């Protein structure tokens, strides 16, 4: 694998330990990269759409995950190939940015790579292809904006939002009760949404799951659930109009951070120390009581004595509550997190209408519900399901649906789903391509073909004839000049996605096209892969 | 050019047909494993652990068997998971749920081979499950209003549950035990109030239900062995040396005499504490932590019964039943709630001494003492009793009851068959398959009992064609019998959970078209 030779034919050593590295160059490198990217896309292709299949993934520790969420599949797959990792990143960034369409973006990128491979074979320079793709993506994004529709919803008219969430959920395992789930998601998002600023802080929505029951039992709680119970088994299980002290200091003797020693050398000292200790516990509880708290939620543990004092003074308490939950409780109840007993004041207490403990099933699982909070902006979606995997998958699906609802609140433009947007873009790009002089024209045309891959995969997964169906939809779109025709995955009988109520968000679709194009450009630009050899 | 590897070296990837095959094979293997334990004549399994001591468990509880298996097949893991959840949620039917899911998959395999798309099968199964549930709902019996009848129902359910277990010989006895225990709970599902104590020796028949509370502890030396009208203080406090808890405190002295002084002060402190405890006016003191000799002596002097080192559950339960609170400080005796009971005495069961609290304030709690020939028998008896208790406590809340002995399956199968006939399209095949899977359960029950299943199930089907039929398999006489007359009942909640979770699990496995197994995590060599 020599790179250069001197006049005696000896190779110059350029790379460190050159012999142990494998190197791919030029067209070969590009082809290898493309085939890796395509392999990843191929795995996800069958998961696309409402009739897409799931993947079963076994983690290195033997845990089983069953999902059809693109981002999750790729993340758990533990890929080794560098290019495949790029695709994983691609799906992840779509997940972070939009939350939905993680499968679609990878399928699109795979299709773009496939088209690029053909162009490379015809001798078109990769940079020219990349540029052509760039132009085409711009056309597609503009066209999307052109066909996008604003749609109105308000606190009274939730139907459109619910419909969109249902589109997202229909491809998941929860589609049996998608209506109920979609309603829960929309209500959850609206209750935390800031409609003025058009923003939603998804951190305020907590998604909790507990095995058992059935999916239909999933509920939206206007408040917080904490997977803890009262610190003392005999404390009251239900508190009305609770005033909550939220503490981050333990009910334990103080532990100064500086290193110190208390020496006991006389009996008097021993006794004073003892009394101080007792007083200390007493003071702590008394301070909570004095400010009028009726419930103490603490991040740390309690000493047995303190625990009993709390019980004795009729002050229910919860211990070992996690930091994140503590913050949520503080937000929901309008309280302040207090780091020291001295700083407790009545204003810093949170308020909740009802705090109750609820137990599940035959095992002693207990959870604490904090409801009717002063500031009901924090909500919890509580999922029940037959087994752990269903719960995990439902959590992921709910996350997707929440993201979609949020995106709609941010920007209420929608495009129609079922592959109709891709088909419309494909037509637009195809027509526009002829206007470009130069080699890019081919790349743009290839881009249009790649866009067809998404509806095609949809049709294939739904058990339809992909080519026939797509060409029918395409001709219908052109003939009637109506971009709402897509693939009829559920066999409803109409191709008009507007009638089927299948929407997707505009930003989600735009982001998909932009991200996929970017990654493909990056992959195309690589012409040299140097990697440590396995042997 | 070869396709680039995108996964790590040891990882494997199975696609399409192969993936489906792998999950079917795994799931069906698990089903076949637990299948023989189903029904009143089901067999037991011996499980030997690989750990130290090679502990042996003999059981026919599906959840216990599956929990102990180490499985590599991902689909099999899904089945084990549903069995566990069934155990947590309703306590019984752990075997049935796995068998039903397995049978559903077995039928699905045939359909897939006949080129029906898994998604079609899933939507067929969903329709069938819904229809089966409704069919069952129409035939439930609810005796909530009639307490006498309801108690009879509970008794029947307990007997049905126990009949498949080791306790079947004395099922009437144990069913009575379980029903009595659950009735005392008055509708709460808190099984903690029912304590099960296992003592080897005697025979299963000698097991009994005690209305009081039994603590598996000894009474301190020299203290009264019998107290009437006991006032009990339940505590969780250190009775060894009461340490100063302020961080960093330590004793540093410069002469022996000072050591003695401090020791004296410590003793004094303990004495004070004991005095305070005594000042509550109690005659029984139960502590979660150790009680050292010195305080024990003080208690003995005061004629107070002191019990040390009662475990946490024991303490909580004791506090619950005697109505006292668990105390850790003793400064205000007037406001601490004390527990009461009529009589505390030391009793002997077998060779062990136990402390018996009778006439406790709250009637909810009770103790079941199990006697049996060996530890294995006792363990299995406890599991069986636990199943029965779970089912009963759930039934108290959801009073709907259905008949047993394969009756619910036949009722559902009939309704599902009806639906299959009305449904156009490929789905009807899936719905039909669902009904076949349902019928498989009575078939297995009959097979396990060594009966001619084909003949029996055919008879059963014919019987069920009549309206309002109560026929099921009577395993004892080996024929089709009237379940209502034989008194074989099951809780509707259990049956519903079996149906829904099995369908859910089957659906989940069917949806998979690719299995990616990551490379196992490398263990570092610690050799």
JSON list of N, CA and C in Angstrom, two decimals, chain A residues 46 52 54-56 58 61-62 76 78 80-81 175-176 211 232 234 260-265 274 277 303-305 308 312 362 386-389, chain B residues 4 6 8 72 74 77 81 85 88 119 126 245 247-248 250 252 269 272 324-329 335 504 508 511-516 518 521:
[
{"chain": "A", "resi": 46, "resn": "UNK", "atom": "N", "xyz": [-38.13, -1.32, 6.07]},
{"chain": "A", "resi": 46, "resn": "UNK", "atom": "CA", "xyz": [-39.36, -2.08, 6.32]},
{"chain": "A", "resi": 46, "resn": "UNK", "atom": "C", "xyz": [-40.13, -1.55, 7.53]},
{"chain": "A", "resi": 52, "resn": "UNK", "atom": "N", "xyz": [-45.57, -0.73, 8.83]},
{"chain": "A", "resi": 52, "resn": "UNK", "atom": "CA", "xyz": [-44.16, -1.12, 8.95]},
{"chain": "A", "resi": 52, "resn": "UNK", "atom": "C", "xyz": [-43.97, -2.14, 10.05]},
{"chain": "A", "resi": 54, "resn": "UNK", "atom": "N", "xyz": [-41.68, -4.23, 13.08]},
{"chain": "A", "resi": 54, "resn": "UNK", "atom": "CA", "xyz": [-40.80, -3.88, 14.19]},
{"chain": "A", "resi": 54, "resn": "UNK", "atom": "C", "xyz": [-39.47, -4.61, 14.07]},
{"chain": "A", "resi": 55, "resn": "UNK", "atom": "N", "xyz": [-38.53, -4.13, 14.84]},
{"chain": "A", "resi": 55, "resn": "UNK", "atom": "CA", "xyz": [-37.25, -4.83, 14.93]},
{"chain": "A", "resi": 55, "resn": "UNK", "atom": "C", "xyz": [-37.06, -5.28, 16.38]},
{"chain": "A", "resi": 56, "resn": "UNK", "atom": "N", "xyz": [-36.48, -6.42, 16.52]},
{"chain": "A", "resi": 56, "resn": "UNK", "atom": "CA", "xyz": [-36.17, -6.90, 17.85]},
{"chain": "A", "resi": 56, "resn": "UNK", "atom": "C", "xyz": [-34.67, -6.77, 18.07]},
{"chain": "A", "resi": 58, "resn": "UNK", "atom": "N", "xyz": [-31.36, -7.14, 20.62]},
{"chain": "A", "resi": 58, "resn": "UNK", "atom": "CA", "xyz": [-30.87, -7.68, 21.87]},
{"chain": "A", "resi": 58, "resn": "UNK", "atom": "C", "xyz": [-29.59, -6.93, 22.23]},
{"chain": "A", "resi": 61, "resn": "UNK", "atom": "N", "xyz": [-26.14, -6.75, 26.97]},
{"chain": "A", "resi": 61, "resn": "UNK", "atom": "CA", "xyz": [-26.41, -7.38, 28.25]},
{"chain": "A", "resi": 61, "resn": "UNK", "atom": "C", "xyz": [-27.57, -8.35, 28.18]},
{"chain": "A", "resi": 62, "resn": "UNK", "atom": "N", "xyz": [-28.11, -8.56, 26.97]},
{"chain": "A", "resi": 62, "resn": "UNK", "atom": "CA", "xyz": [-29.18, -9.54, 26.83]},
{"chain": "A", "resi": 62, "resn": "UNK", "atom": "C", "xyz": [-30.57, -8.97, 26.97]},
{"chain": "A", "resi": 76, "resn": "UNK", "atom": "N", "xyz": [-29.48, 1.43, 19.24]},
{"chain": "A", "resi": 76, "resn": "UNK", "atom": "CA", "xyz": [-29.25, 0.17, 19.95]},
{"chain": "A", "resi": 76, "resn": "UNK", "atom": "C", "xyz": [-28.47, -0.82, 19.11]},
{"chain": "A", "resi": 78, "resn": "UNK", "atom": "N", "xyz": [-25.61, -0.62, 17.73]},
{"chain": "A", "resi": 78, "resn": "UNK", "atom": "CA", "xyz": [-24.21, -0.71, 18.06]},
{"chain": "A", "resi": 78, "resn": "UNK", "atom": "C", "xyz": [-23.37, -0.91, 16.79]},
{"chain": "A", "resi": 80, "resn": "UNK", "atom": "N", "xyz": [-20.58, -0.47, 13.82]},
{"chain": "A", "resi": 80, "resn": "UNK", "atom": "CA", "xyz": [-19.14, -0.37, 13.90]},
{"chain": "A", "resi": 80, "resn": "UNK", "atom": "C", "xyz": [-18.57, 0.46, 12.75]},
{"chain": "A", "resi": 81, "resn": "UNK", "atom": "N", "xyz": [-19.28, 0.45, 11.65]},
{"chain": "A", "resi": 81, "resn": "UNK", "atom": "CA", "xyz": [-18.78, 1.13, 10.46]},
{"chain": "A", "resi": 81, "resn": "UNK", "atom": "C", "xyz": [-18.92, 2.64, 10.61]},
{"chain": "A", "resi": 175, "resn": "UNK", "atom": "N", "xyz": [-51.11, 1.61, 18.07]},
{"chain": "A", "resi": 175, "resn": "UNK", "atom": "CA", "xyz": [-52.16, 2.14, 17.21]},
{"chain": "A", "resi": 175, "resn": "UNK", "atom": "C", "xyz": [-53.54, 1.60, 17.56]},
{"chain": "A", "resi": 176, "resn": "UNK", "atom": "N", "xyz": [-53.58, 0.55, 18.42]},
{"chain": "A", "resi": 176, "resn": "UNK", "atom": "CA", "xyz": [-54.87, 0.01, 18.83]},
{"chain": "A", "resi": 176, "resn": "UNK", "atom": "C", "xyz": [-55.69, 1.09, 19.54]},
{"chain": "A", "resi": 211, "resn": "UNK", "atom": "N", "xyz": [-45.55, -1.39, 34.78]},
{"chain": "A", "resi": 211, "resn": "UNK", "atom": "CA", "xyz": [-46.01, -2.62, 34.16]},
{"chain": "A", "resi": 211, "resn": "UNK", "atom": "C", "xyz": [-47.30, -3.07, 34.81]},
{"chain": "A", "resi": 232, "resn": "UNK", "atom": "N", "xyz": [-42.74, 6.88, 56.60]},
{"chain": "A", "resi": 232, "resn": "UNK", "atom": "CA", "xyz": [-43.16, 6.09, 57.75]},
{"chain": "A", "resi": 232, "resn": "UNK", "atom": "C", "xyz": [-44.45, 5.36, 57.36]},
{"chain": "A", "resi": 234, "resn": "UNK", "atom": "N", "xyz": [-46.94, 4.52, 58.73]},
{"chain": "A", "resi": 234, "resn": "UNK", "atom": "CA", "xyz": [-48.22, 4.88, 59.33]},
{"chain": "A", "resi": 234, "resn": "UNK", "atom": "C", "xyz": [-48.61, 6.33, 59.08]},
{"chain": "A", "resi": 260, "resn": "UNK", "atom": "N", "xyz": [-13.14, 17.85, 60.72]},
{"chain": "A", "resi": 260, "resn": "UNK", "atom": "CA", "xyz": [-13.11, 18.28, 62.13]},
{"chain": "A", "resi": 260, "resn": "UNK", "atom": "C", "xyz": [-13.25, 17.05, 63.00]},
{"chain": "A", "resi": 261, "resn": "UNK", "atom": "N", "xyz": [-12.93, 17.26, 64.27]},
{"chain": "A", "resi": 261, "resn": "UNK", "atom": "CA", "xyz": [-13.16, 16.19, 65.22]},
{"chain": "A", "resi": 261, "resn": "UNK", "atom": "C", "xyz": [-13.77, 16.78, 66.47]},
{"chain": "A", "resi": 262, "resn": "UNK", "atom": "N", "xyz": [-14.74, 16.12, 67.02]},
{"chain": "A", "resi": 262, "resn": "UNK", "atom": "CA", "xyz": [-15.29, 16.56, 68.30]},
{"chain": "A", "resi": 262, "resn": "UNK", "atom": "C", "xyz": [-14.77, 15.58, 69.34]},
{"chain": "A", "resi": 263, "resn": "UNK", "atom": "N", "xyz": [-14.02, 16.10, 70.25]},
{"chain": "A", "resi": 263, "resn": "UNK", "atom": "CA", "xyz": [-13.47, 15.20, 71.25]},
{"chain": "A", "resi": 263, "resn": "UNK", "atom": "C", "xyz": [-14.34, 15.19, 72.49]},
{"chain": "A", "resi": 264, "resn": "UNK", "atom": "N", "xyz": [-14.63, 14.01, 72.94]},
{"chain": "A", "resi": 264, "resn": "UNK", "atom": "CA", "xyz": [-15.40, 13.89, 74.19]},
{"chain": "A", "resi": 264, "resn": "UNK", "atom": "C", "xyz": [-14.42, 13.43, 75.25]},
{"chain": "A", "resi": 265, "resn": "UNK", "atom": "N", "xyz": [-14.17, 14.26, 76.24]},
{"chain": "A", "resi": 265, "resn": "UNK", "atom": "CA", "xyz": [-13.28, 13.76, 77.27]},
{"chain": "A", "resi": 265, "resn": "UNK", "atom": "C", "xyz": [-13.87, 13.86, 78.67]},
{"chain": "A", "resi": 274, "resn": "UNK", "atom": "N", "xyz": [-25.23, 15.12, 73.63]},
{"chain": "A", "resi": 274, "resn": "UNK", "atom": "CA", "xyz": [-26.43, 14.32, 73.47]},
{"chain": "A", "resi": 274, "resn": "UNK", "atom": "C", "xyz": [-27.67, 15.21, 73.40]},
{"chain": "A", "resi": 277, "resn": "UNK", "atom": "N", "xyz": [-27.90, 17.10, 70.22]},
{"chain": "A", "resi": 277, "resn": "UNK", "atom": "CA", "xyz": [-28.35, 16.23, 69.13]},
{"chain": "A", "resi": 277, "resn": "UNK", "atom": "C", "xyz": [-29.88, 16.12, 69.14]},
{"chain": "A", "resi": 303, "resn": "UNK", "atom": "N", "xyz": [-33.09, 10.22, 59.46]},
{"chain": "A", "resi": 303, "resn": "UNK", "atom": "CA", "xyz": [-32.67, 9.43, 60.60]},
{"chain": "A", "resi": 303, "resn": "UNK", "atom": "C", "xyz": [-33.93, 8.81, 61.22]},
{"chain": "A", "resi": 304, "resn": "UNK", "atom": "N", "xyz": [-33.78, 7.64, 61.82]},
{"chain": "A", "resi": 304, "resn": "UNK", "atom": "CA", "xyz": [-34.94, 6.98, 62.43]},
{"chain": "A", "resi": 304, "resn": "UNK", "atom": "C", "xyz": [-35.67, 7.89, 63.40]},
{"chain": "A", "resi": 305, "resn": "UNK", "atom": "N", "xyz": [-34.86, 8.59, 64.21]},
{"chain": "A", "resi": 305, "resn": "UNK", "atom": "CA", "xyz": [-35.47, 9.44, 65.23]},
{"chain": "A", "resi": 305, "resn": "UNK", "atom": "C", "xyz": [-36.26, 10.58, 64.59]},
{"chain": "A", "resi": 308, "resn": "UNK", "atom": "N", "xyz": [-39.47, 9.42, 63.21]},
{"chain": "A", "resi": 308, "resn": "UNK", "atom": "CA", "xyz": [-40.54, 9.25, 64.19]},
{"chain": "A", "resi": 308, "resn": "UNK", "atom": "C", "xyz": [-41.09, 10.59, 64.65]},
{"chain": "A", "resi": 312, "resn": "UNK", "atom": "N", "xyz": [-44.72, 11.75, 64.55]},
{"chain": "A", "resi": 312, "resn": "UNK", "atom": "CA", "xyz": [-45.33, 12.12, 65.81]},
{"chain": "A", "resi": 312, "resn": "UNK", "atom": "C", "xyz": [-46.01, 13.48, 65.74]},
{"chain": "A", "resi": 362, "resn": "UNK", "atom": "N", "xyz": [-50.63, -6.94, 42.93]},
{"chain": "A", "resi": 362, "resn": "UNK", "atom": "CA", "xyz": [-50.50, -7.73, 44.15]},
{"chain": "A", "resi": 362, "resn": "UNK", "atom": "C", "xyz": [-49.18, -7.46, 44.85]},
{"chain": "A", "resi": 386, "resn": "UNK", "atom": "N", "xyz": [-49.02, -4.29, 29.14]},
{"chain": "A", "resi": 386, "resn": "UNK", "atom": "CA", "xyz": [-48.86, -5.70, 29.46]},
{"chain": "A", "resi": 386, "resn": "UNK", "atom": "C", "xyz": [-47.46, -6.09, 29.87]},
{"chain": "A", "resi": 387, "resn": "UNK", "atom": "N", "xyz": [-46.45, -5.54, 29.26]},
{"chain": "A", "resi": 387, "resn": "UNK", "atom": "CA", "xyz": [-45.11, -5.90, 29.68]},
{"chain": "A", "resi": 387, "resn": "UNK", "atom": "C", "xyz": [-44.14, -4.74, 29.48]},
{"chain": "A", "resi": 388, "resn": "UNK", "atom": "N", "xyz": [-42.94, -4.97, 29.95]},
{"chain": "A", "resi": 388, "resn": "UNK", "atom": "CA", "xyz": [-41.95, -3.89, 30.00]},
{"chain": "A", "resi": 388, "resn": "UNK", "atom": "C", "xyz": [-41.68, -3.33, 28.61]},
{"chain": "A", "resi": 389, "resn": "UNK", "atom": "N", "xyz": [-41.61, -4.24, 27.62]},
{"chain": "A", "resi": 389, "resn": "UNK", "atom": "CA", "xyz": [-41.26, -3.78, 26.28]},
{"chain": "A", "resi": 389, "resn": "UNK", "atom": "C", "xyz": [-42.36, -2.90, 25.70]},
{"chain": "B", "resi": 4, "resn": "UNK", "atom": "N", "xyz": [-20.10, -3.97, 2.87]},
{"chain": "B", "resi": 4, "resn": "UNK", "atom": "CA", "xyz": [-19.37, -3.57, 4.09]},
{"chain": "B", "resi": 4, "resn": "UNK", "atom": "C", "xyz": [-20.08, -4.09, 5.33]},
{"chain": "B", "resi": 6, "resn": "UNK", "atom": "N", "xyz": [-21.49, -3.53, 8.77]},
{"chain": "B", "resi": 6, "resn": "UNK", "atom": "CA", "xyz": [-21.80, -2.33, 9.53]},
{"chain": "B", "resi": 6, "resn": "UNK", "atom": "C", "xyz": [-21.96, -2.62, 11.02]},
{"chain": "B", "resi": 8, "resn": "UNK", "atom": "N", "xyz": [-20.76, -4.79, 14.60]},
{"chain": "B", "resi": 8, "resn": "UNK", "atom": "CA", "xyz": [-19.54, -5.31, 15.23]},
{"chain": "B", "resi": 8, "resn": "UNK", "atom": "C", "xyz": [-19.38, -6.79, 14.93]},
{"chain": "B", "resi": 72, "resn": "UNK", "atom": "N", "xyz": [-31.76, -17.25, 25.96]},
{"chain": "B", "resi": 72, "resn": "UNK", "atom": "CA", "xyz": [-31.04, -16.36, 25.07]},
{"chain": "B", "resi": 72, "resn": "UNK", "atom": "C", "xyz": [-31.94, -15.86, 23.95]},
{"chain": "B", "resi": 74, "resn": "UNK", "atom": "N", "xyz": [-34.66, -13.95, 22.17]},
{"chain": "B", "resi": 74, "resn": "UNK", "atom": "CA", "xyz": [-35.39, -12.74, 22.55]},
{"chain": "B", "resi": 74, "resn": "UNK", "atom": "C", "xyz": [-36.90, -12.92, 22.61]},
{"chain": "B", "resi": 77, "resn": "UNK", "atom": "N", "xyz": [-37.92, -14.39, 25.75]},
{"chain": "B", "resi": 77, "resn": "UNK", "atom": "CA", "xyz": [-37.88, -13.43, 26.86]},
{"chain": "B", "resi": 77, "resn": "UNK", "atom": "C", "xyz": [-39.17, -12.65, 26.97]},
{"chain": "B", "resi": 81, "resn": "UNK", "atom": "N", "xyz": [-41.50, -12.46, 30.27]},
{"chain": "B", "resi": 81, "resn": "UNK", "atom": "CA", "xyz": [-41.89, -11.16, 30.81]},
{"chain": "B", "resi": 81, "resn": "UNK", "atom": "C", "xyz": [-43.40, -11.10, 31.07]},
{"chain": "B", "resi": 85, "resn": "UNK", "atom": "N", "xyz": [-45.38, -10.46, 34.66]},
{"chain": "B", "resi": 85, "resn": "UNK", "atom": "CA", "xyz": [-46.34, -9.38, 34.89]},
{"chain": "B", "resi": 85, "resn": "UNK", "atom": "C", "xyz": [-47.67, -9.95, 35.38]},
{"chain": "B", "resi": 88, "resn": "UNK", "atom": "N", "xyz": [-47.37, -10.55, 38.97]},
{"chain": "B", "resi": 88, "resn": "UNK", "atom": "CA", "xyz": [-47.43, -9.32, 39.78]},
{"chain": "B", "resi": 88, "resn": "UNK", "atom": "C", "xyz": [-48.83, -8.75, 39.82]},
{"chain": "B", "resi": 119, "resn": "UNK", "atom": "N", "xyz": [-49.25, -8.43, 9.36]},
{"chain": "B", "resi": 119, "resn": "UNK", "atom": "CA", "xyz": [-50.11, -7.32, 9.77]},
{"chain": "B", "resi": 119, "resn": "UNK", "atom": "C", "xyz": [-51.60, -7.71, 9.68]},
{"chain": "B", "resi": 126, "resn": "UNK", "atom": "N", "xyz": [-56.61, -8.97, 16.83]},
{"chain": "B", "resi": 126, "resn": "UNK", "atom": "CA", "xyz": [-57.16, -7.90, 17.66]},
{"chain": "B", "resi": 126, "resn": "UNK", "atom": "C", "xyz": [-58.68, -7.97, 17.70]},
{"chain": "B", "resi": 245, "resn": "UNK", "atom": "N", "xyz": [-24.81, 10.85, 67.24]},
{"chain": "B", "resi": 245, "resn": "UNK", "atom": "CA", "xyz": [-24.82, 10.77, 65.78]},
{"chain": "B", "resi": 245, "resn": "UNK", "atom": "C", "xyz": [-24.13, 11.94, 65.13]},
{"chain": "B", "resi": 247, "resn": "UNK", "atom": "N", "xyz": [-21.60, 14.05, 63.48]},
{"chain": "B", "resi": 247, "resn": "UNK", "atom": "CA", "xyz": [-20.48, 13.52, 62.71]},
{"chain": "B", "resi": 247, "resn": "UNK", "atom": "C", "xyz": [-19.15, 13.92, 63.32]},
{"chain": "B", "resi": 248, "resn": "UNK", "atom": "N", "xyz": [-18.22, 12.99, 63.36]},
{"chain": "B", "resi": 248, "resn": "UNK", "atom": "CA", "xyz": [-16.87, 13.32, 63.80]},
{"chain": "B", "resi": 248, "resn": "UNK", "atom": "C", "xyz": [-16.67, 13.22, 65.29]},
{"chain": "B", "resi": 250, "resn": "UNK", "atom": "N", "xyz": [-15.92, 11.74, 68.76]},
{"chain": "B", "resi": 250, "resn": "UNK", "atom": "CA", "xyz": [-15.20, 10.55, 69.24]},
{"chain": "B", "resi": 250, "resn": "UNK", "atom": "C", "xyz": [-14.76, 10.79, 70.66]},
{"chain": "B", "resi": 252, "resn": "UNK", "atom": "N", "xyz": [-12.07, 10.84, 73.45]},
{"chain": "B", "resi": 252, "resn": "UNK", "atom": "CA", "xyz": [-10.62, 10.86, 73.66]},
{"chain": "B", "resi": 252, "resn": "UNK", "atom": "C", "xyz": [-10.38, 11.23, 75.11]},
{"chain": "B", "resi": 269, "resn": "UNK", "atom": "N", "xyz": [-27.39, 6.90, 80.47]},
{"chain": "B", "resi": 269, "resn": "UNK", "atom": "CA", "xyz": [-28.22, 7.33, 79.35]},
{"chain": "B", "resi": 269, "resn": "UNK", "atom": "C", "xyz": [-29.17, 6.22, 78.92]},
{"chain": "B", "resi": 272, "resn": "UNK", "atom": "N", "xyz": [-31.83, 5.78, 81.42]},
{"chain": "B", "resi": 272, "resn": "UNK", "atom": "CA", "xyz": [-32.82, 6.84, 81.25]},
{"chain": "B", "resi": 272, "resn": "UNK", "atom": "C", "xyz": [-33.80, 6.50, 80.12]},
{"chain": "B", "resi": 324, "resn": "UNK", "atom": "N", "xyz": [-50.67, 0.33, 66.95]},
{"chain": "B", "resi": 324, "resn": "UNK", "atom": "CA", "xyz": [-49.72, 1.26, 67.55]},
{"chain": "B", "resi": 324, "resn": "UNK", "atom": "C", "xyz": [-48.94, 1.98, 66.49]},
{"chain": "B", "resi": 325, "resn": "UNK", "atom": "N", "xyz": [-48.07, 2.89, 66.88]},
{"chain": "B", "resi": 325, "resn": "UNK", "atom": "CA", "xyz": [-47.21, 3.52, 65.89]},
{"chain": "B", "resi": 325, "resn": "UNK", "atom": "C", "xyz": [-45.77, 3.12, 66.16]},
{"chain": "B", "resi": 326, "resn": "UNK", "atom": "N", "xyz": [-44.96, 3.18, 65.13]},
{"chain": "B", "resi": 326, "resn": "UNK", "atom": "CA", "xyz": [-43.57, 2.80, 65.30]},
{"chain": "B", "resi": 326, "resn": "UNK", "atom": "C", "xyz": [-42.83, 4.02, 65.85]},
{"chain": "B", "resi": 327, "resn": "UNK", "atom": "N", "xyz": [-42.31, 3.88, 67.04]},
{"chain": "B", "resi": 327, "resn": "UNK", "atom": "CA", "xyz": [-41.72, 5.04, 67.71]},
{"chain": "B", "resi": 327, "resn": "UNK", "atom": "C", "xyz": [-40.21, 4.97, 67.65]},
{"chain": "B", "resi": 328, "resn": "UNK", "atom": "N", "xyz": [-39.59, 6.12, 67.60]},
{"chain": "B", "resi": 328, "resn": "UNK", "atom": "CA", "xyz": [-38.14, 6.17, 67.70]},
{"chain": "B", "resi": 328, "resn": "UNK", "atom": "C", "xyz": [-37.67, 7.14, 68.79]},
{"chain": "B", "resi": 329, "resn": "UNK", "atom": "N", "xyz": [-38.54, 8.00, 69.26]},
{"chain": "B", "resi": 329, "resn": "UNK", "atom": "CA", "xyz": [-38.17, 8.85, 70.39]},
{"chain": "B", "resi": 329, "resn": "UNK", "atom": "C", "xyz": [-39.21, 8.66, 71.48]},
{"chain": "B", "resi": 335, "resn": "UNK", "atom": "N", "xyz": [-48.50, 11.14, 74.13]},
{"chain": "B", "resi": 335, "resn": "UNK", "atom": "CA", "xyz": [-49.07, 11.22, 72.79]},
{"chain": "B", "resi": 335, "resn": "UNK", "atom": "C", "xyz": [-48.68, 10.06, 71.87]},
{"chain": "B", "resi": 504, "resn": "UNK", "atom": "N", "xyz": [-51.43, -9.40, 23.30]},
{"chain": "B", "resi": 504, "resn": "UNK", "atom": "CA", "xyz": [-50.46, -8.31, 23.16]},
{"chain": "B", "resi": 504, "resn": "UNK", "atom": "C", "xyz": [-49.07, -8.86, 22.85]},
{"chain": "B", "resi": 508, "resn": "UNK", "atom": "N", "xyz": [-46.81, -8.49, 19.45]},
{"chain": "B", "resi": 508, "resn": "UNK", "atom": "CA", "xyz": [-45.49, -7.87, 19.50]},
{"chain": "B", "resi": 508, "resn": "UNK", "atom": "C", "xyz": [-44.47, -8.73, 18.76]},
{"chain": "B", "resi": 511, "resn": "UNK", "atom": "N", "xyz": [-44.95, -8.71, 14.93]},
{"chain": "B", "resi": 511, "resn": "UNK", "atom": "CA", "xyz": [-44.57, -7.49, 14.21]},
{"chain": "B", "resi": 511, "resn": "UNK", "atom": "C", "xyz": [-43.10, -7.44, 13.86]},
{"chain": "B", "resi": 512, "resn": "UNK", "atom": "N", "xyz": [-42.33, -8.32, 14.46]},
{"chain": "B", "resi": 512, "resn": "UNK", "atom": "CA", "xyz": [-40.88, -8.24, 14.26]},
{"chain": "B", "resi": 512, "resn": "UNK", "atom": "C", "xyz": [-40.50, -8.86, 12.93]},
{"chain": "B", "resi": 513, "resn": "UNK", "atom": "N", "xyz": [-39.69, -8.16, 12.15]},
{"chain": "B", "resi": 513, "resn": "UNK", "atom": "CA", "xyz": [-39.20, -8.81, 10.94]},
{"chain": "B", "resi": 513, "resn": "UNK", "atom": "C", "xyz": [-37.69, -8.81, 10.90]},
{"chain": "B", "resi": 514, "resn": "UNK", "atom": "N", "xyz": [-37.06, -8.39, 11.96]},
{"chain": "B", "resi": 514, "resn": "UNK", "atom": "CA", "xyz": [-35.62, -8.42, 11.95]},
{"chain": "B", "resi": 514, "resn": "UNK", "atom": "C", "xyz": [-35.12, -8.48, 13.38]},
{"chain": "B", "resi": 515, "resn": "UNK", "atom": "N", "xyz": [-34.15, -9.35, 13.61]},
{"chain": "B", "resi": 515, "resn": "UNK", "atom": "CA", "xyz": [-33.58, -9.44, 14.96]},
{"chain": "B", "resi": 515, "resn": "UNK", "atom": "C", "xyz": [-32.11, -9.07, 14.87]},
{"chain": "B", "resi": 516, "resn": "UNK", "atom": "N", "xyz": [-31.70, -8.08, 15.61]},
{"chain": "B", "resi": 516, "resn": "UNK", "atom": "CA", "xyz": [-30.30, -7.71, 15.63]},
{"chain": "B", "resi": 516, "resn": "UNK", "atom": "C", "xyz": [-29.77, -8.01, 17.02]},
{"chain": "B", "resi": 518, "resn": "UNK", "atom": "N", "xyz": [-26.72, -7.71, 19.47]},
{"chain": "B", "resi": 518, "resn": "UNK", "atom": "CA", "xyz": [-25.45, -7.03, 19.63]},
{"chain": "B", "resi": 518, "resn": "UNK", "atom": "C", "xyz": [-24.42, -8.00, 20.17]},
{"chain": "B", "resi": 521, "resn": "UNK", "atom": "N", "xyz": [-21.45, -8.15, 25.79]},
{"chain": "B", "resi": 521, "resn": "UNK", "atom": "CA", "xyz": [-20.45, -7.29, 26.43]},
{"chain": "B", "resi": 521, "resn": "UNK", "atom": "C", "xyz": [-19.28, -8.14, 26.89]}
]
